[in-house]
mmCIF file of C-alpha atoms and ligand atoms in Angstrom:
data_model
loop_
_atom_site.group_PDB
_atom_site.id
_atom_site.type_symbol
_atom_site.label_atom_id
_atom_site.label_comp_id
_atom_site.label_asym_id
_atom_site.label_seq_id
_atom_site.Cartn_x
_atom_site.Cartn_y
_atom_site.Cartn_z
ATOM 1 C CA MET W 1 -7.999 -11.617 2.104
ATOM 2 C CA ASN W 2 -10.760 -9.473 3.498
ATOM 3 C CA THR W 3 -12.760 -10.722 5.762
ATOM 4 C CA SER W 4 -14.831 -7.116 6.859
ATOM 5 C CA GLU W 5 -16.411 -5.995 4.713
ATOM 6 C CA LYS W 6 -15.134 -2.505 4.386
ATOM 7 C CA LYS W 7 -13.605 -0.563 1.754
ATOM 8 C CA VAL W 8 -9.828 -0.650 1.217
ATOM 9 C CA ALA W 9 -8.341 2.705 0.716
ATOM 10 C CA LEU W 10 -4.292 2.782 0.434
ATOM 11 C CA ILE W 11 -2.427 6.321 1.188
ATOM 12 C CA THR W 12 0.821 7.245 -0.184
ATOM 13 C CA GLY W 13 3.240 8.527 2.106
ATOM 14 C CA ALA W 14 -0.072 8.926 4.930
ATOM 15 C CA SER W 15 3.456 8.443 8.179
ATOM 16 C CA ARG W 16 2.924 13.160 8.805
ATOM 17 C CA GLY W 17 1.312 15.904 7.326
ATOM 18 C CA ILE W 18 -1.154 15.225 4.761
ATOM 19 C CA GLY W 19 -1.913 12.082 3.960
ATOM 20 C CA LYS W 20 -1.921 10.638 7.616
ATOM 21 C CA GLU W 21 -4.958 13.168 7.421
ATOM 22 C CA CYS W 22 -6.568 11.244 4.950
ATOM 23 C CA ALA W 23 -5.993 8.940 5.723
ATOM 24 C CA LEU W 24 -8.049 9.165 9.262
ATOM 25 C CA GLU W 25 -10.270 11.082 7.175
ATOM 26 C CA LEU W 26 -11.133 7.975 5.534
ATOM 27 C CA ALA W 27 -11.273 5.824 8.376
ATOM 28 C CA LYS W 28 -13.424 8.303 9.957
ATOM 29 C CA ALA W 29 -15.986 7.642 6.518
ATOM 30 C CA GLY W 30 -15.569 3.514 7.328
ATOM 31 C CA TYR W 31 -12.567 2.658 5.659
ATOM 32 C CA ASN W 32 -9.735 0.011 6.515
ATOM 33 C CA ILE W 33 -6.336 1.383 5.928
ATOM 34 C CA VAL W 34 -3.795 0.909 3.700
ATOM 35 C CA ILE W 35 -0.229 3.422 4.797
ATOM 36 C CA THR W 36 2.648 3.583 2.989
ATOM 37 C CA TYR W 37 6.117 5.416 4.656
ATOM 38 C CA ALA W 38 9.736 6.050 3.179
ATOM 39 C CA GLY W 39 11.952 5.658 6.328
ATOM 40 C CA ASN W 40 9.934 6.887 9.764
ATOM 41 C CA ASP W 41 8.859 4.321 11.351
ATOM 42 C CA ASP W 42 8.253 6.031 14.886
ATOM 43 C CA ALA W 43 5.467 8.629 12.275
ATOM 44 C CA ALA W 44 3.621 5.310 10.427
ATOM 45 C CA ASN W 45 3.425 3.314 13.780
ATOM 46 C CA LYS W 46 1.918 5.828 15.751
ATOM 47 C CA THR W 47 -0.529 7.276 12.167
ATOM 48 C CA VAL W 48 -1.762 3.202 12.670
ATOM 49 C CA SER W 49 -2.070 3.558 16.345
ATOM 50 C CA GLU W 50 -4.532 6.344 15.835
ATOM 51 C CA ILE W 51 -5.947 4.477 13.269
ATOM 52 C CA LYS W 52 -6.947 1.235 14.860
ATOM 53 C CA ALA W 53 -8.251 3.062 17.632
ATOM 54 C CA LEU W 54 -11.011 4.417 14.700
ATOM 55 C CA ASN W 55 -12.185 1.385 14.859
ATOM 56 C CA VAL W 56 -10.943 -0.137 11.548
ATOM 57 C CA GLU W 57 -8.077 -2.361 10.351
ATOM 58 C CA ALA W 58 -5.222 -0.407 9.329
ATOM 59 C CA GLU W 59 -1.462 -1.045 8.197
ATOM 60 C CA ALA W 60 1.820 0.443 7.176
ATOM 61 C CA TYR W 61 4.070 -0.424 4.192
ATOM 62 C CA LYS W 62 7.871 0.495 4.200
ATOM 63 C CA PHE W 63 8.974 1.298 0.072
ATOM 64 C CA ASP W 64 9.881 3.598 -2.301
ATOM 65 C CA VAL W 65 7.256 4.926 -3.598
ATOM 66 C CA SER W 66 10.172 5.538 -7.174
ATOM 67 C CA ASN W 67 11.736 2.622 -6.987
ATOM 68 C CA SER W 68 8.982 -0.117 -10.017
ATOM 69 C CA ASP W 69 10.384 -3.313 -8.701
ATOM 70 C CA GLU W 70 9.700 -2.243 -4.472
ATOM 71 C CA CYS W 71 6.045 -0.924 -5.695
ATOM 72 C CA LYS W 72 5.158 -4.306 -7.562
ATOM 73 C CA GLU W 73 5.572 -6.184 -4.627
ATOM 74 C CA ASN W 74 4.257 -4.234 -1.709
ATOM 75 C CA ILE W 75 1.890 -3.891 -3.790
ATOM 76 C CA GLY W 76 1.016 -7.141 -4.888
ATOM 77 C CA LYS W 77 1.135 -8.755 -1.330
ATOM 78 C CA ILE W 78 -1.159 -5.917 -0.098
ATOM 79 C CA LEU W 79 -3.495 -6.868 -3.507
ATOM 80 C CA GLU W 80 -3.075 -10.690 -2.063
ATOM 81 C CA LYS W 81 -4.458 -9.573 1.510
ATOM 82 C CA HIS W 82 -6.400 -7.595 0.973
ATOM 83 C CA GLY W 83 -7.837 -9.109 -2.366
ATOM 84 C CA GLN W 84 -9.078 -4.753 -2.928
ATOM 85 C CA ILE W 85 -7.939 -1.802 -3.507
ATOM 86 C CA ASP W 86 -10.895 0.808 -3.460
ATOM 87 C CA ALA W 87 -9.304 3.737 -2.990
ATOM 88 C CA LEU W 88 -5.806 5.390 -3.604
ATOM 89 C CA VAL W 89 -4.410 8.342 -3.046
ATOM 90 C CA ASN W 90 -0.623 8.916 -4.046
ATOM 91 C CA ASN W 91 0.385 12.141 -2.297
ATOM 92 C CA ALA W 92 3.522 10.792 -1.361
ATOM 93 C CA GLY W 93 5.965 14.116 -2.367
ATOM 94 C CA ILE W 94 9.421 15.234 -1.611
ATOM 95 C CA THR W 95 11.695 19.052 -2.643
ATOM 96 C CA ARG W 96 14.422 20.248 -3.713
ATOM 97 C CA ASP W 97 14.558 22.902 -3.922
ATOM 98 C CA ASN W 98 16.278 25.568 -6.086
ATOM 99 C CA LEU W 99 17.794 27.688 -9.319
ATOM 100 C CA MET W 100 17.563 26.209 -12.750
ATOM 101 C CA LEU W 101 21.084 26.262 -12.609
ATOM 102 C CA ARG W 102 22.349 25.675 -9.864
ATOM 103 C CA MET W 103 20.064 21.499 -9.754
ATOM 104 C CA THR W 104 21.974 19.035 -9.986
ATOM 105 C CA ASP W 105 20.558 16.031 -11.991
ATOM 106 C CA GLU W 106 20.747 13.983 -8.385
ATOM 107 C CA ALA W 107 17.650 17.015 -7.679
ATOM 108 C CA TRP W 108 15.937 16.603 -11.311
ATOM 109 C CA ASN W 109 16.599 12.855 -10.436
ATOM 110 C CA SER W 110 14.672 12.733 -7.662
ATOM 111 C CA VAL W 111 12.142 14.656 -7.767
ATOM 112 C CA ILE W 112 10.405 13.328 -10.357
ATOM 113 C CA ASN W 113 11.133 9.479 -9.621
ATOM 114 C CA THR W 114 9.471 10.061 -6.652
ATOM 115 C CA ASN W 115 6.607 13.160 -7.019
ATOM 116 C CA LEU W 116 5.430 11.630 -11.430
ATOM 117 C CA ASN W 117 7.538 8.029 -12.330
ATOM 118 C CA SER W 118 5.676 6.877 -8.180
ATOM 119 C CA MET W 119 2.280 7.635 -9.202
ATOM 120 C CA PHE W 120 2.785 5.385 -13.457
ATOM 121 C CA TYR W 121 4.362 2.190 -10.744
ATOM 122 C CA MET W 122 1.967 3.044 -7.908
ATOM 123 C CA THR W 123 -1.760 3.429 -10.168
ATOM 124 C CA GLN W 124 -1.265 0.525 -13.268
ATOM 125 C CA PRO W 125 -1.192 -2.531 -10.829
ATOM 126 C CA ILE W 126 -4.110 -0.920 -8.421
ATOM 127 C CA VAL W 127 -6.117 0.247 -11.823
ATOM 128 C CA LYS W 128 -5.523 -3.263 -12.949
ATOM 129 C CA ALA W 129 -7.062 -5.014 -10.238
ATOM 130 C CA MET W 130 -9.825 -1.849 -10.058
ATOM 131 C CA MET W 131 -10.653 -2.694 -13.829
ATOM 132 C CA LYS W 132 -11.979 -6.455 -13.051
ATOM 133 C CA LYS W 133 -14.154 -4.949 -9.716
ATOM 134 C CA ARG W 134 -15.031 -2.193 -12.039
ATOM 135 C CA GLN W 135 -14.728 -0.049 -9.728
ATOM 136 C CA GLY W 136 -12.553 2.794 -8.354
ATOM 137 C CA VAL W 137 -11.177 6.205 -6.573
ATOM 138 C CA ILE W 138 -8.403 7.383 -7.691
ATOM 139 C CA ILE W 139 -7.249 10.716 -6.001
ATOM 140 C CA ASN W 140 -2.994 11.752 -6.993
ATOM 141 C CA MET W 141 -2.084 15.132 -4.920
ATOM 142 C CA SER W 142 -0.456 17.529 -7.502
ATOM 143 C CA SER W 143 0.128 21.650 -6.133
ATOM 144 C CA ILE W 144 0.021 24.716 -7.497
ATOM 145 C CA VAL W 145 3.291 25.357 -8.625
ATOM 146 C CA GLY W 146 2.166 22.522 -11.086
ATOM 147 C CA VAL W 147 -0.666 24.887 -12.250
ATOM 148 C CA TYR W 148 1.177 28.004 -12.121
ATOM 149 C CA GLY W 149 5.186 27.443 -11.815
ATOM 150 C CA ASN W 150 7.658 28.044 -8.973
ATOM 151 C CA ALA W 151 10.965 30.164 -9.425
ATOM 152 C CA GLY W 152 13.596 27.699 -8.093
ATOM 153 C CA GLN W 153 11.063 24.619 -8.049
ATOM 154 C CA ILE W 154 11.303 23.689 -12.049
ATOM 155 C CA ASN W 155 11.454 19.802 -10.720
ATOM 156 C CA TYR W 156 8.377 19.885 -8.422
ATOM 157 C CA SER W 157 6.075 22.178 -11.394
ATOM 158 C CA ALA W 158 7.184 19.643 -14.260
ATOM 159 C CA ALA W 159 6.306 17.106 -11.640
ATOM 160 C CA LYS W 160 3.326 18.728 -10.597
ATOM 161 C CA ALA W 161 2.350 19.554 -13.497
ATOM 162 C CA GLY W 162 3.049 15.825 -15.194
ATOM 163 C CA VAL W 163 0.828 14.958 -12.294
ATOM 164 C CA ILE W 164 -2.166 16.370 -13.727
ATOM 165 C CA GLY W 165 -1.568 15.138 -17.651
ATOM 166 C CA PHE W 166 -0.946 11.627 -15.753
ATOM 167 C CA THR W 167 -4.690 12.189 -14.333
ATOM 168 C CA LYS W 168 -6.746 13.733 -16.760
ATOM 169 C CA SER W 169 -5.950 10.787 -19.562
ATOM 170 C CA LEU W 170 -6.120 8.595 -16.348
ATOM 171 C CA ALA W 171 -9.825 10.108 -15.953
ATOM 172 C CA LYS W 172 -9.902 9.529 -20.305
ATOM 173 C CA GLU W 173 -9.348 5.759 -19.797
ATOM 174 C CA VAL W 174 -10.776 3.732 -17.283
ATOM 175 C CA ALA W 175 -14.251 6.249 -17.169
ATOM 176 C CA SER W 176 -15.788 3.266 -19.214
ATOM 177 C CA ARG W 177 -15.128 0.744 -15.590
ATOM 178 C CA ASN W 178 -16.807 2.873 -14.064
ATOM 179 C CA ILE W 179 -13.019 4.356 -12.179
ATOM 180 C CA ARG W 180 -13.028 8.088 -10.893
ATOM 181 C CA VAL W 181 -9.246 9.913 -11.189
ATOM 182 C CA ASN W 182 -9.051 13.099 -9.824
ATOM 183 C CA ALA W 183 -6.419 14.897 -8.280
ATOM 184 C CA ILE W 184 -5.517 18.192 -5.756
ATOM 185 C CA ALA W 185 -3.527 20.521 -6.097
ATOM 186 C CA PRO W 186 -2.680 22.040 -2.078
ATOM 187 C CA GLY W 187 -1.911 25.699 -2.091
ATOM 188 C CA PHE W 188 0.404 26.111 0.861
ATOM 189 C CA ILE W 189 -0.521 23.878 3.775
ATOM 190 C CA GLN W 190 1.522 24.033 6.880
ATOM 191 C CA THR W 191 3.795 20.557 7.178
ATOM 192 C CA ASP W 192 6.682 18.925 7.814
ATOM 193 C CA MET W 193 7.458 20.192 3.924
ATOM 194 C CA THR W 194 6.547 23.825 4.104
ATOM 195 C CA LYS W 195 8.242 24.577 7.614
ATOM 196 C CA ASP W 196 10.811 26.242 6.551
ATOM 197 C CA LEU W 197 9.277 28.869 4.566
ATOM 198 C CA ASP W 198 8.736 32.630 5.665
ATOM 199 C CA THR W 199 4.823 32.434 4.744
ATOM 200 C CA SER W 200 4.813 36.172 5.746
ATOM 201 C CA LYS W 201 4.878 36.873 1.699
ATOM 202 C CA ILE W 202 3.359 33.938 0.598
ATOM 203 C CA VAL W 203 -0.372 34.399 3.403
ATOM 204 C CA GLU W 204 -0.323 38.410 2.190
ATOM 205 C CA ALA W 205 -1.024 36.899 -1.307
ATOM 206 C CA ILE W 206 -3.934 34.778 -0.540
ATOM 207 C CA PRO W 207 -6.636 36.072 -0.699
ATOM 208 C CA LEU W 208 -8.661 33.949 2.392
ATOM 209 C CA LYS W 209 -4.822 35.168 4.506
ATOM 210 C CA LYS W 210 -4.457 32.098 6.097
ATOM 211 C CA LEU W 211 -1.612 28.946 5.510
ATOM 212 C CA GLY W 212 -3.724 25.856 4.864
ATOM 213 C CA ASP W 213 -4.976 23.584 7.452
ATOM 214 C CA VAL W 214 -3.759 19.301 7.106
ATOM 215 C CA SER W 215 -7.249 18.936 6.975
ATOM 216 C CA ASP W 216 -8.841 21.222 4.409
ATOM 217 C CA ILE W 217 -6.266 18.818 1.791
ATOM 218 C CA ALA W 218 -8.242 15.495 3.953
ATOM 219 C CA LYS W 219 -11.985 17.451 3.920
ATOM 220 C CA THR W 220 -11.504 17.325 0.011
ATOM 221 C CA VAL W 221 -10.179 14.278 0.096
ATOM 222 C CA LYS W 222 -12.994 12.118 1.517
ATOM 223 C CA PHE W 223 -15.377 13.996 -0.482
ATOM 224 C CA LEU W 224 -14.123 12.498 -4.159
ATOM 225 C CA VAL W 225 -13.786 9.402 -2.875
ATOM 226 C CA THR W 226 -17.477 9.118 -0.994
ATOM 227 C CA ASP W 227 -19.466 11.611 -2.378
ATOM 228 C CA ALA W 228 -18.697 13.017 -5.982
ATOM 229 C CA PRO W 229 -19.371 10.335 -8.475
ATOM 230 C CA TYR W 230 -19.618 12.360 -10.927
ATOM 231 C CA ILE W 231 -16.635 14.044 -10.712
ATOM 232 C CA THR W 232 -13.628 12.580 -12.935
ATOM 233 C CA GLY W 233 -10.822 14.165 -14.074
ATOM 234 C CA GLN W 234 -10.768 17.125 -12.534
ATOM 235 C CA VAL W 235 -8.152 19.321 -10.810
ATOM 236 C CA ILE W 236 -9.375 20.791 -7.403
ATOM 237 C CA CYS W 237 -7.034 23.334 -6.037
ATOM 238 C CA VAL W 238 -7.276 23.878 -2.344
ATOM 239 C CA ASP W 239 -5.075 27.017 -2.376
ATOM 240 C CA GLY W 240 -7.070 29.630 0.172
ATOM 241 C CA GLY W 241 -7.929 31.827 -3.564
ATOM 242 C CA LEU W 242 -3.690 31.802 -4.792
ATOM 243 C CA VAL W 243 -4.764 30.580 -8.128
ATOM 244 C CA ILE W 244 -7.368 32.468 -9.330
HETATM 245 P P1 NAP Y 1 5.174 15.702 4.457
HETATM 246 O O1 NAP Y 1 4.963 16.119 5.442
HETATM 247 O O2 NAP Y 1 7.125 15.941 4.207
HETATM 248 O O3 NAP Y 1 5.198 13.988 4.445
HETATM 249 C C1 NAP Y 1 5.582 13.785 3.150
HETATM 250 C C2 NAP Y 1 5.219 11.651 3.598
HETATM 251 O O4 NAP Y 1 5.737 11.164 1.631
HETATM 252 C C3 NAP Y 1 5.984 11.066 4.851
HETATM 253 O O5 NAP Y 1 5.151 10.137 5.043
HETATM 254 C C4 NAP Y 1 7.238 10.731 3.692
HETATM 255 O O6 NAP Y 1 7.701 9.427 4.245
HETATM 256 C C5 NAP Y 1 6.381 10.288 2.400
HETATM 257 N N1 NAP Y 1 7.927 9.909 1.548
HETATM 258 C C6 NAP Y 1 7.979 10.634 1.016
HETATM 259 N N2 NAP Y 1 9.361 10.491 -0.294
HETATM 260 C C7 NAP Y 1 8.787 9.506 0.374
HETATM 261 C C8 NAP Y 1 8.750 8.261 -1.168
HETATM 262 N N3 NAP Y 1 10.164 8.165 -2.024
HETATM 263 N N4 NAP Y 1 8.730 7.061 -1.306
HETATM 264 C C9 NAP Y 1 8.078 6.504 -0.006
HETATM 265 N N5 NAP Y 1 7.295 7.438 0.357
HETATM 266 C C10 NAP Y 1 7.566 8.665 0.761
HETATM 267 O O7 NAP Y 1 4.139 15.912 3.365
HETATM 268 P P2 NAP Y 1 3.188 16.823 2.744
HETATM 269 O O8 NAP Y 1 3.448 18.221 2.727
HETATM 270 O O9 NAP Y 1 2.131 16.106 3.490
HETATM 271 O O10 NAP Y 1 3.209 16.529 1.395
HETATM 272 C C11 NAP Y 1 2.214 15.620 0.772
HETATM 273 C C12 NAP Y 1 1.582 15.875 -0.833
HETATM 274 O O11 NAP Y 1 1.716 17.070 -0.220
HETATM 275 C C13 NAP Y 1 2.964 15.969 -1.599
HETATM 276 O O12 NAP Y 1 2.429 15.516 -2.740
HETATM 277 C C14 NAP Y 1 3.459 17.209 -1.717
HETATM 278 O O13 NAP Y 1 3.810 17.658 -3.342
HETATM 279 C C15 NAP Y 1 2.129 17.788 -1.367
HETATM 280 N N6 NAP Y 1 1.646 18.978 -1.983
HETATM 281 C C16 NAP Y 1 2.455 19.371 -0.522
HETATM 282 C C17 NAP Y 1 2.066 21.049 0.145
HETATM 283 C C18 NAP Y 1 2.305 22.103 1.196
HETATM 284 O O14 NAP Y 1 1.799 22.791 1.051
HETATM 285 N N7 NAP Y 1 2.808 21.001 2.392
HETATM 286 C C19 NAP Y 1 1.531 21.813 -0.823
HETATM 287 C C20 NAP Y 1 1.508 21.472 -2.239
HETATM 288 C C21 NAP Y 1 0.900 19.727 -2.471
HETATM 289 P P3 NAP Y 1 8.278 9.099 5.902
HETATM 290 O O15 NAP Y 1 8.089 10.027 6.681
HETATM 291 O O16 NAP Y 1 8.685 7.910 6.306
HETATM 292 O O17 NAP Y 1 9.757 9.386 5.327
#
């Protein structure tokens, strides 16, 4: 059991990118941190060291969020150890882009499983524990393409639009238990996921004329977790004004 007085935040896909920065931001806010990742041990270990340097507890769990059994098993271990999860950030995600006519079943299924089905696998056991405590905050990482679509990303935009429906419905189900559920829809944020994109035309289309930084998302996560007691069921676009 967690003997510390500190609250616990679990962030999926936090070995690098947006998830890592969210973990660091919540650590700065005083949360003990559990991160999850798929396979990048070096990055996960480095993230854990950086979090521990902020004087909170941190540990990493390696499992596939698109696998229901792995989620159940690992969440069981995490809850047994910590006794609670106060904040859950469902962040892990992948892209497998192609035009619809060229998209394989595998590319469709892996993106839906990793980006959408994972929300259900991760959230169901954790929300059960939150309901018992009558307290909790959940943030689900959507995307602006789940709001306005994108050619070449039917799998990803369908999953991210699904995340929005999931968020709004769950927010209505659990509000009476003092659990808030919100989604963030990032625009184009500089991470490994976007590093191969030709961004010159994209930047031109962004009203604020620049790509986003991981800190733009992490600060929004921190706000929703710690400073937004009357906000639930919302989708916050953090996109430099791209979806106006
Ligand atoms: P990223 O840099 O590619 O990092 C992805 C993270 O997810 C890594 O920690 C990775 O672990 C983990 N992961 C991937 N598949 C997983 C699986 N099956 N099981 C467990 N963990 C898995 O991605 P990012 O750019 O930070 O994106 C984070 C989230 O924001 C995603 O949901 C993405 O769709 C969303 N988003 C990003 C942007 C953007 O512009 N970057 C825009 C809109 C939305 P390993 O390190 O072990 O591989």
